[in-house]
Short mmCIF file of C-alpha atoms (C1' of nucleotides) in Angstrom, two decimals:
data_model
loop_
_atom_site.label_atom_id
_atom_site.label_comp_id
_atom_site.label_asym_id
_atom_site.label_seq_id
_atom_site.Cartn_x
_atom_site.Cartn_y
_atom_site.Cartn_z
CA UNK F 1 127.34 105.00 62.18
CA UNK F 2 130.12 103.13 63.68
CA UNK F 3 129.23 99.79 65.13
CA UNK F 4 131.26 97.88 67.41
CA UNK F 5 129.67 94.10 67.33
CA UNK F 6 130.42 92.25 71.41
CA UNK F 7 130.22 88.43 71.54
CA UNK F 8 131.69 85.40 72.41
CA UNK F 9 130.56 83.48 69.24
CA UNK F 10 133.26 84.27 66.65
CA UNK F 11 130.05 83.20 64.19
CA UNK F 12 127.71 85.55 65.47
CA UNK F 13 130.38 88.58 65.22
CA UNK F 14 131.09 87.45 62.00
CA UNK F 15 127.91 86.67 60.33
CA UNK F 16 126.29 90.10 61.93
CA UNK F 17 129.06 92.41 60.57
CA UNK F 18 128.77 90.76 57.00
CA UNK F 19 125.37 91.08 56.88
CA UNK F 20 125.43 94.74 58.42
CA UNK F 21 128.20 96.10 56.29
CA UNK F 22 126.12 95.27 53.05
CA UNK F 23 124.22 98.69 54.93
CA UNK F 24 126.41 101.59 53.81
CA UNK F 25 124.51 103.56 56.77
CA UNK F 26 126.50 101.06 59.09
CA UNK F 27 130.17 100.70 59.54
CA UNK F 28 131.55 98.18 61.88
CA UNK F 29 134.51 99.24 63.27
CA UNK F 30 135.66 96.37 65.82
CA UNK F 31 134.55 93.23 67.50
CA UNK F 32 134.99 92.20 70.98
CA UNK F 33 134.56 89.06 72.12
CA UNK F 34 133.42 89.55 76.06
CA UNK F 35 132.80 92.88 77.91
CA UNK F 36 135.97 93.61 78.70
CA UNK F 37 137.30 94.28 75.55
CA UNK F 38 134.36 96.12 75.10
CA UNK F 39 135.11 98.56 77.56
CA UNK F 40 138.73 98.98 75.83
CA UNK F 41 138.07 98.98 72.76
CA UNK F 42 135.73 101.80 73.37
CA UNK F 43 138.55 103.69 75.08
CA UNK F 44 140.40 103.86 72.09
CA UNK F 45 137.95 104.10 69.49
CA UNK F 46 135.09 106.30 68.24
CA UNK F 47 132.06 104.06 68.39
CA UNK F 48 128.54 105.58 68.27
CA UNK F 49 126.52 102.17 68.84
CA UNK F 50 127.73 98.60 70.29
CA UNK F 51 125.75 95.99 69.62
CA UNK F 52 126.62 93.53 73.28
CA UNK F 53 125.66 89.66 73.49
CA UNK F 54 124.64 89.52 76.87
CA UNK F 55 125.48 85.78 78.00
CA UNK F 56 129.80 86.23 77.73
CA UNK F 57 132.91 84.72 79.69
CA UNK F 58 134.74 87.63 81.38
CA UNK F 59 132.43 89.69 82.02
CA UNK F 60 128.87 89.59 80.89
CA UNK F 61 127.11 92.20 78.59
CA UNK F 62 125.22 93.58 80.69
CA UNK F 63 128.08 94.79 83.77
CA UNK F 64 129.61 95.98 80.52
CA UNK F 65 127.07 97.93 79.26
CA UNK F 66 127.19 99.84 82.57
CA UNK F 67 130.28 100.46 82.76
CA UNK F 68 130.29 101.71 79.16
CA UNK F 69 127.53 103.77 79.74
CA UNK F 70 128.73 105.13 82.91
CA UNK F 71 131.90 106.34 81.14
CA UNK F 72 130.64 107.23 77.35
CA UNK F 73 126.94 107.42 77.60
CA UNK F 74 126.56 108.86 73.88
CA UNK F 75 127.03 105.21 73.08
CA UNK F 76 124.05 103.77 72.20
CA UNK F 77 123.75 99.97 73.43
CA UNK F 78 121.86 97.40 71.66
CA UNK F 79 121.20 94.14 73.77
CA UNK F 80 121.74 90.95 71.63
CA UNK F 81 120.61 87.25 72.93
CA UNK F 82 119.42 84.00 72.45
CA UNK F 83 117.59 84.12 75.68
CA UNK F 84 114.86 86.69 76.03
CA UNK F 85 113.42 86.37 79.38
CA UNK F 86 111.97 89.06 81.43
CA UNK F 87 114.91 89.14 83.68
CA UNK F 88 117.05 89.72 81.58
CA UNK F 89 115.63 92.63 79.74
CA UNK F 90 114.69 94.45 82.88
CA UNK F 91 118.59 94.39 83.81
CA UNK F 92 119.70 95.14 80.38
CA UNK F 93 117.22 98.17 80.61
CA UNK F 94 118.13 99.03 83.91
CA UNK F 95 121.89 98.95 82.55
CA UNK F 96 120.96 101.74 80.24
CA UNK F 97 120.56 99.58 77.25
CA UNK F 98 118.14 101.19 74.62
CA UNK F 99 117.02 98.60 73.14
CA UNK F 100 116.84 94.69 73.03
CA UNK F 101 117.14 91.76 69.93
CA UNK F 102 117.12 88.36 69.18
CA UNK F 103 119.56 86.90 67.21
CA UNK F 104 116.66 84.93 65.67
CA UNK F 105 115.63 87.84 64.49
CA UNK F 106 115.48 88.35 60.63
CA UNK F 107 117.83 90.99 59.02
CA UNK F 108 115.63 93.37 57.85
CA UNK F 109 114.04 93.94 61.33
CA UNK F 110 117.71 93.96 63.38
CA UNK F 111 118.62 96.43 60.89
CA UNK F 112 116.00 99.05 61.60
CA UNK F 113 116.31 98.54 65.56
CA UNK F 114 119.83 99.51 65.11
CA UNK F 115 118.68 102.68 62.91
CA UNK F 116 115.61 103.67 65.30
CA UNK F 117 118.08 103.15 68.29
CA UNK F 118 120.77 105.18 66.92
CA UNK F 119 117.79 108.01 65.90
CA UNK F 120 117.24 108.02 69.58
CA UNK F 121 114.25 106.13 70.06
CA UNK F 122 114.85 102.66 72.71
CA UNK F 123 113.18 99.79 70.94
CA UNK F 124 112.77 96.02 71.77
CA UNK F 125 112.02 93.44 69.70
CA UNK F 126 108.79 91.82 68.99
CA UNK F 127 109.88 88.47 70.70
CA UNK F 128 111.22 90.37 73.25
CA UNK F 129 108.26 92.13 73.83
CA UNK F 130 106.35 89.25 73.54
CA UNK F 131 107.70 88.00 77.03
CA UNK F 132 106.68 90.96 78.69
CA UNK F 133 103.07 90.12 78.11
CA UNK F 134 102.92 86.23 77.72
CA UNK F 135 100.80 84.98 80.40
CA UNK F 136 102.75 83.93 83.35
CA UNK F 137 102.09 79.77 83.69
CA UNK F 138 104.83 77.76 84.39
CA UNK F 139 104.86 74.14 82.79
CA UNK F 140 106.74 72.73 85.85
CA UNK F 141 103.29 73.40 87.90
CA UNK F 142 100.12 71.87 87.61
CA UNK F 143 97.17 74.14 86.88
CA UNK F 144 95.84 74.28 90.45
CA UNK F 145 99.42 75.08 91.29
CA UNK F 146 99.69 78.09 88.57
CA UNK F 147 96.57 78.95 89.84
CA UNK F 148 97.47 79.40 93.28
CA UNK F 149 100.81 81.20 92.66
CA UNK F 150 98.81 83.52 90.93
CA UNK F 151 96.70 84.72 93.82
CA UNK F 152 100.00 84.76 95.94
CA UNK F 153 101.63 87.09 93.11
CA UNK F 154 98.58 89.46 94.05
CA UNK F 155 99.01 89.46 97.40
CA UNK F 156 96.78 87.49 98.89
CA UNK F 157 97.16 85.50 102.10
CA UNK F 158 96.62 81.62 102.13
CA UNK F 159 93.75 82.12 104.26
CA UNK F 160 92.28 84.35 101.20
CA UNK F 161 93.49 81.94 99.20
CA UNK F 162 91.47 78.86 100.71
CA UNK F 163 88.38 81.46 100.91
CA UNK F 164 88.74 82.13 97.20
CA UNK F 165 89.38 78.50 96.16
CA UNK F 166 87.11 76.47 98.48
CA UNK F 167 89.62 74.48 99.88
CA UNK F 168 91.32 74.58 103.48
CA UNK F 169 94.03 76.82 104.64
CA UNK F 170 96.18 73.59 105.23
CA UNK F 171 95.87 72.78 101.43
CA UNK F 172 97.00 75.96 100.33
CA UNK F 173 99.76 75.68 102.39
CA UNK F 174 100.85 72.23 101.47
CA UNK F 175 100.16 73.28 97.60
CA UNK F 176 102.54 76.47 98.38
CA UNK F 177 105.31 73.83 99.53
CA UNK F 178 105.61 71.52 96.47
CA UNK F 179 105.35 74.87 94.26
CA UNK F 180 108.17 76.46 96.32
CA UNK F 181 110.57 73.35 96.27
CA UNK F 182 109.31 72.75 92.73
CA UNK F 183 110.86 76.49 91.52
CA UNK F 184 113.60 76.23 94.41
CA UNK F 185 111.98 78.95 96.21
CA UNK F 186 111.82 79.26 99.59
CA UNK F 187 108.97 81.75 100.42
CA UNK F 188 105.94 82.84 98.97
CA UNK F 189 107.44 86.64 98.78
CA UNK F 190 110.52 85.25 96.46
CA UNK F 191 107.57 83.29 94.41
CA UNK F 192 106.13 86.60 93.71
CA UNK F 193 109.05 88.24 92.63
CA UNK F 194 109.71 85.26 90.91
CA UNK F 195 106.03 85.99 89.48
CA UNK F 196 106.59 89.46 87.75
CA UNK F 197 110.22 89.78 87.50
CA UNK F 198 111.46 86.89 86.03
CA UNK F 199 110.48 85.16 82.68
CA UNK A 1 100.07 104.15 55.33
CA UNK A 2 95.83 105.07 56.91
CA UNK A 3 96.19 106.53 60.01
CA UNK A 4 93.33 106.89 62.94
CA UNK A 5 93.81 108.78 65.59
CA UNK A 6 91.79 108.61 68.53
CA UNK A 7 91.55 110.79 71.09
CA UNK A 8 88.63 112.98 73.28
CA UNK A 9 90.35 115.87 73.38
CA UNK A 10 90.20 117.36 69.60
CA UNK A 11 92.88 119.72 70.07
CA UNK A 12 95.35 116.48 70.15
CA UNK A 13 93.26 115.05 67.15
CA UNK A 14 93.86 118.44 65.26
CA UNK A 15 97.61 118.83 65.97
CA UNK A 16 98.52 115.51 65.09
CA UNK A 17 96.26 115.07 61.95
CA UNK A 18 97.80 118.72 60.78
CA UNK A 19 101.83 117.29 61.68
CA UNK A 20 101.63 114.13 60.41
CA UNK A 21 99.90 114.70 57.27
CA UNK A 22 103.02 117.05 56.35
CA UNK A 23 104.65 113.05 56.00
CA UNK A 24 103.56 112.07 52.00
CA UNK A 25 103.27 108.76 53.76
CA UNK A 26 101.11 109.19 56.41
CA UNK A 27 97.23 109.69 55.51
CA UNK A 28 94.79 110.15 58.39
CA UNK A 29 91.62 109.09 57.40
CA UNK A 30 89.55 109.80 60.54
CA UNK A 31 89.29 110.95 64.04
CA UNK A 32 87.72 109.20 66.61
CA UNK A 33 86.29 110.44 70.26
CA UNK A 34 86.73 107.39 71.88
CA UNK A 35 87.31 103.77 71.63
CA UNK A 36 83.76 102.92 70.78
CA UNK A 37 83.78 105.57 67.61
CA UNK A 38 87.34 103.83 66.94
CA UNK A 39 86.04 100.55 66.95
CA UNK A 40 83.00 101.30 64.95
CA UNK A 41 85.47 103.36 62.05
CA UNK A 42 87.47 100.01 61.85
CA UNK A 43 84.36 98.32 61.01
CA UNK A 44 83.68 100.52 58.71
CA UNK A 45 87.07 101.83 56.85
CA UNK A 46 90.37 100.43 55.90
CA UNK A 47 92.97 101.39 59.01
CA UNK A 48 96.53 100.56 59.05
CA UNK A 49 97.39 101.90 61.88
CA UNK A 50 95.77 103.65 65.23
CA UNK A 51 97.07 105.85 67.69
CA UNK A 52 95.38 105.82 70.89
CA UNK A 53 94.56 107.74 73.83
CA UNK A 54 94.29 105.65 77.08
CA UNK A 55 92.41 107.77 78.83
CA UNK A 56 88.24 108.53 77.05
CA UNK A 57 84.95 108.31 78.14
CA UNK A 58 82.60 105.59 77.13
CA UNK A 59 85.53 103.04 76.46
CA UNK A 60 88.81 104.16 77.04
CA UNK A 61 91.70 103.31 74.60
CA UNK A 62 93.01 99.84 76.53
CA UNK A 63 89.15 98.04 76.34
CA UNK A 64 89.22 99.51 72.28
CA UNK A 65 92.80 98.12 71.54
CA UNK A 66 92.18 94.53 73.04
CA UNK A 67 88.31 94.90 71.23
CA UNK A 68 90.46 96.16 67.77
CA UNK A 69 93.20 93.76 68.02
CA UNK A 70 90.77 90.73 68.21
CA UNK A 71 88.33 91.79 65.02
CA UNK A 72 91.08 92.85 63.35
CA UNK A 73 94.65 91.82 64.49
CA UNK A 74 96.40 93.40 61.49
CA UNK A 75 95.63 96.96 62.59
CA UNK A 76 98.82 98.38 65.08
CA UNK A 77 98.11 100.56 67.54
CA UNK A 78 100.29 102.66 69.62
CA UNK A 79 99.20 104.20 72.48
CA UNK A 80 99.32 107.69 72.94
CA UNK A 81 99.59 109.42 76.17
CA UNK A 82 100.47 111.53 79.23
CA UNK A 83 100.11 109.45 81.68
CA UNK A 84 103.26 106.76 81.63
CA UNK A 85 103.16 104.30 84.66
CA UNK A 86 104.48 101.44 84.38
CA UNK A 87 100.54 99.95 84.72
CA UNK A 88 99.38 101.55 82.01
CA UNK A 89 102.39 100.24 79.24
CA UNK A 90 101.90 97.07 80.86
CA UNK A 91 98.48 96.93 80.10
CA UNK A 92 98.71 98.34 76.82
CA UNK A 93 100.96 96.06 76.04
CA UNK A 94 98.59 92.86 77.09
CA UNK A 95 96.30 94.59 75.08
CA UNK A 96 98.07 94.38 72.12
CA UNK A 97 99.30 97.74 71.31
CA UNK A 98 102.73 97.63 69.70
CA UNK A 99 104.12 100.78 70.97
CA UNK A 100 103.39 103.79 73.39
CA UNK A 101 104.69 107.29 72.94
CA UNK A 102 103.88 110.43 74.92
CA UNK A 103 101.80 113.16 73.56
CA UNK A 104 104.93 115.19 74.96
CA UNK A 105 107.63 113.57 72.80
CA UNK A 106 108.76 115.55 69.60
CA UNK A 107 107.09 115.78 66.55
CA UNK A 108 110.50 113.88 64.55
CA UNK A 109 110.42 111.12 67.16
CA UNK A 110 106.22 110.62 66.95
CA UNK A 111 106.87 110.24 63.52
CA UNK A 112 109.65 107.44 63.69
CA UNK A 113 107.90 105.60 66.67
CA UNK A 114 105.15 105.77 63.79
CA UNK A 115 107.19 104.25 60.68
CA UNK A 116 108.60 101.67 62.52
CA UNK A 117 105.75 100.06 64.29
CA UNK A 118 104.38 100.34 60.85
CA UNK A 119 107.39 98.01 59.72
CA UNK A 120 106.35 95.58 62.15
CA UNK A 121 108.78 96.07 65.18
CA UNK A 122 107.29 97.55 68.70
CA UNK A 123 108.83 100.67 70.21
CA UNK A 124 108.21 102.30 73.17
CA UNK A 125 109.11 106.03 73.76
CA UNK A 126 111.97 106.98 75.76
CA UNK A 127 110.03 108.75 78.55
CA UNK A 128 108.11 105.69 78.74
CA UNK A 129 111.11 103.27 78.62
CA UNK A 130 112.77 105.22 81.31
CA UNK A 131 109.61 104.49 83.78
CA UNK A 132 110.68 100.95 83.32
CA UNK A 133 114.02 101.57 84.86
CA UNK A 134 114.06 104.43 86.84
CA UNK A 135 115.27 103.73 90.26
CA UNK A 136 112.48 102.85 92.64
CA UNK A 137 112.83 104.76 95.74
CA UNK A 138 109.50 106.11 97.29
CA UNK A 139 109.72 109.62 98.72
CA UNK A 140 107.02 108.68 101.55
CA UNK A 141 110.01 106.66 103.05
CA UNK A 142 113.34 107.42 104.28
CA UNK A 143 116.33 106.36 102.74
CA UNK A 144 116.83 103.74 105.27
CA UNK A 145 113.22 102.54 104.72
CA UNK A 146 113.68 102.40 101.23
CA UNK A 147 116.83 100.02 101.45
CA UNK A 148 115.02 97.80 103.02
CA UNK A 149 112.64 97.77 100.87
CA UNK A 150 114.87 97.12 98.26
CA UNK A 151 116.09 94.05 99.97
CA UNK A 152 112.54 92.59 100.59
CA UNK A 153 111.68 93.02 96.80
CA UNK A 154 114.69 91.01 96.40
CA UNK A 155 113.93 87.87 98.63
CA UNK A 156 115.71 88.64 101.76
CA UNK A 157 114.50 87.07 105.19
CA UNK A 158 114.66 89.69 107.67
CA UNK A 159 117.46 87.97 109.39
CA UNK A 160 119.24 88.50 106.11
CA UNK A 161 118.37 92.02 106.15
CA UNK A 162 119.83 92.43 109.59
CA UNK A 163 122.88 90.79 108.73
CA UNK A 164 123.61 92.55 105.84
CA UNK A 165 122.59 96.00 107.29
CA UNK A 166 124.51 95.03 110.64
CA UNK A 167 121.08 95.93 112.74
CA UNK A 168 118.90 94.05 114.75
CA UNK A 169 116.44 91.79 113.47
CA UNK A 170 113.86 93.72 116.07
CA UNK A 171 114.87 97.02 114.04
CA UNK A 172 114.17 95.48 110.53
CA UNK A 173 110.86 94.18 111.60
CA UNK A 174 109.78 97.31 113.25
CA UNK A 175 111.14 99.21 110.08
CA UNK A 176 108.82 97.10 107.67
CA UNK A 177 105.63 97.61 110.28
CA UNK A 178 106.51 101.42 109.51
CA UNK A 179 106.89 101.01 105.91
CA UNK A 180 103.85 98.85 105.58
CA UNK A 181 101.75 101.41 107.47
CA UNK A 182 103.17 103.96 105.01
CA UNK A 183 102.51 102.31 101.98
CA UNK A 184 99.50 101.03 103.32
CA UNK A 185 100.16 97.51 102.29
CA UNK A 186 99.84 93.95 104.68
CA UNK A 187 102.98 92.10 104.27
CA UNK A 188 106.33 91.69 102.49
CA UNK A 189 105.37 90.03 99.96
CA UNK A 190 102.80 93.01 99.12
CA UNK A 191 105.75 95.02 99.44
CA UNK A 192 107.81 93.37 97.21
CA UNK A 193 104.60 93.70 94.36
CA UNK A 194 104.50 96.83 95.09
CA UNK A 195 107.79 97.34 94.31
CA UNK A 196 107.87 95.50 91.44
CA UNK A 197 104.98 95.80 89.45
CA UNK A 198 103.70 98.93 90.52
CA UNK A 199 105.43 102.52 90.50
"C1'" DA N 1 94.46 47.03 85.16
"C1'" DA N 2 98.14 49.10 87.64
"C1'" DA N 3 100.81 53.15 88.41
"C1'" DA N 4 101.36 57.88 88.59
"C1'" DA N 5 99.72 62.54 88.99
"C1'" DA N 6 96.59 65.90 90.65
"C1'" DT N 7 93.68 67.35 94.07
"C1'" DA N 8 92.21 67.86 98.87
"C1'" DG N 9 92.52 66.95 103.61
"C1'" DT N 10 94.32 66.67 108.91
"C1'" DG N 11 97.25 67.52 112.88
"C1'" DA N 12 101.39 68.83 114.83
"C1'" DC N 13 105.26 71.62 114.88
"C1'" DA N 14 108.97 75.06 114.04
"C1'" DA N 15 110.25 79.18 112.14
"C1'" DA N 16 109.31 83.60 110.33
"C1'" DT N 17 106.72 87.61 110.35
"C1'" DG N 18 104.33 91.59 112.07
"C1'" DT N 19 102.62 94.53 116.06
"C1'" DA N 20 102.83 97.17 120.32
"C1'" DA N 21 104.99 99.64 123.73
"C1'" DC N 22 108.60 101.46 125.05
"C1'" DT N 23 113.82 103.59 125.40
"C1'" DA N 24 117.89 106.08 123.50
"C1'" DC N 25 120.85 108.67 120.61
"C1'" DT N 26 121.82 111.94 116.84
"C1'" DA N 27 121.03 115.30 113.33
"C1'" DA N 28 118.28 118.58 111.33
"C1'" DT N 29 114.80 122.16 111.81
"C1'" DA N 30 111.63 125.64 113.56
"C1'" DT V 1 116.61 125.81 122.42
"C1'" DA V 2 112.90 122.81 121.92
"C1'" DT V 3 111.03 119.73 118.67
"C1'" DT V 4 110.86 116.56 115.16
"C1'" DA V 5 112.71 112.97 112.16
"C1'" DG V 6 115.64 109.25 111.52
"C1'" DT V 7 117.95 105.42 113.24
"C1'" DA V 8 118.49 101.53 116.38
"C1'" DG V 9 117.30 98.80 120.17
"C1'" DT V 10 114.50 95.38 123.57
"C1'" DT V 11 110.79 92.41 125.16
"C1'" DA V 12 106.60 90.22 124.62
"C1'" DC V 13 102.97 88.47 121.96
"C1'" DA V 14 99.89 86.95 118.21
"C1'" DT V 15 99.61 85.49 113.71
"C1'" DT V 16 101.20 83.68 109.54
"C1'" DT V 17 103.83 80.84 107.06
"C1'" DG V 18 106.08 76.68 105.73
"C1'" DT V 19 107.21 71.64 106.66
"C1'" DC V 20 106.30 66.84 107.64
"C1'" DA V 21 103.87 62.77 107.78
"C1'" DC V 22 100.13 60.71 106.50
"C1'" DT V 23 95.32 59.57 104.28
"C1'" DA V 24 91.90 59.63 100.52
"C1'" DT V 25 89.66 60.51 95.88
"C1'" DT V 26 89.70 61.10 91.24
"C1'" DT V 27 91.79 61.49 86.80
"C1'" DT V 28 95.27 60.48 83.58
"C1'" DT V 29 98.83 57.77 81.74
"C1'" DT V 30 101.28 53.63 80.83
#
DNA sequence: AAAAAATAGTGACAAATGTAACTACTAATA
DNA sequence: TATTAGTAGTTACATTTGTCACTATTTTTT
């Protein structure tokens, strides 16, 4: 299986094909250092599965992975990151990835993603995973606050709100303020994409 | 590796008990109806693993994985179905299930979705991955309709919308009364659930 | 004990959103 | 050819939403 290892960190290439080559399964047959020499090193080489950082100067793994996929979508793409928020495994999905890891994860589990992903089967890691069901507080709000983005995330007005809360109409409202400048938001509909996109 | 598989229709049972059992390494050691006879074999047997049909009578397979998962949190289940909405792997997944494969997906890939939740990492099948990411047009709505809704479910003001569409602000608000009678929803911010979460 | 944070409220106001009732043009379809 | 569907528009109106400026309790933290 040839392996082509995308990422900024000279350490991270470095460590990851060490540790992978021990695998006579894998071979790694380059390393790229943003998505653009990604995309030309797959021009010129046979590679069956890249394993892309997604945070990368240049251009970022994930325009990369759809251009790569665009162009040689036999490639199998393995999302790699330090960052595993919602967000960012809907796009890498959405880019065609098959499958998602941590960097934290340990060896033995990043190297049977690679081997499920290259059997054909998408995969995500258990962390990864993990932040598509974590319950969706945010620390930055108070309880009440959480609680009332909630109910917005499910549609409901802020006169349903104050109905469902026993408070007024004018609290909600006020409460929906300091939440919105609190995230940087600037309406409820962006707080409820905010809600079940992101994180 | 002690396999349950749970399911009210006992042709699936049958099928999969006679294909899997052809693996040395898998051993089913029971069949269960529905989650209530799956919860009560866990109780009484050693399980390693469980796959599990969503939709049963009496308790269906999302109640039985959160009721499994919390008696005995060891015990992976993947769900097992034909049905693959996005609301249903969401759900499975916030019940605890580690993986979801369609009764439709072949027997070589059942089998590896099976050894490597076993090994600890989550998988999801590829029909199932691909309703995460499949593009979200509704065919109630015209193309036109659905662009806007596109740019709702990403935070645009309708005055955005207009701008970037080069129409009226009248026409994008008249568009989303349409599309909101359509979809049968109350606002944008419904709308931009609706995209979202749902479908 | 004082300060800060969380909760709840009011009134006024501006801006955004959604609805209704129409018109008009074009492209596709029966 | 007549009709329908899709697109785009206007005007008017009602409602909803979000902001601002304050007040007032209660709870938590320093």
């Amino acid at each position: 299986m040839k392996i082509l290892i995308v990422d900024d960190d000279d350490m991270v290439t470095e460590s990851l094909s060490i540790i992978l080559s021990v695998e006579n399964e894998f071979e790694i047959v380059g390393q790229a250092g943003n998505g653009l020499e990604a995309i030309e090193f797959c021009r010129k080489n046979a590679v069956d599965l890249i394993l892309m950082d997604i945070q990368m100067p240049v251009l970022d793994g994930i325009s990369a992975c759809k251009a790569i996929k665009k162009s040689y979508p036999g490639i199998k793409i393995i999302m790699l990151t330090t960052f595993h928020d919602y967000k960012n495994i809907h796009q890498s999905l959405q880019a065609g990835a098959s499958g998602y890891l941590l960097k934290s994860d340990d060896f033995e589990k990043q190297k049977m993603t690679i081997k499920t992903v290259y059997a054909g089967l998408p995969i995500i890691s258990e962390e990864a995973l993990k932040s598509f069901t974590e319950n969706k507080t945010d620390e930055k709000l108070t309880p009440r606050e959480n609680e009332i983005v909630e109910l917005i995330a499910n549609g409901l007005s802020n006169k349903e709100i104050s109905q469902k809360l026993f408070i007024s109409e004018g609290t909600v409202r006020n409460t929906i303020s300091i939440i919105l400048e609190k995230l940087e938001l600037r309406d409820r509909t962006q707080l409820a994409i905010y809600y079940w996109q992101k994180r």
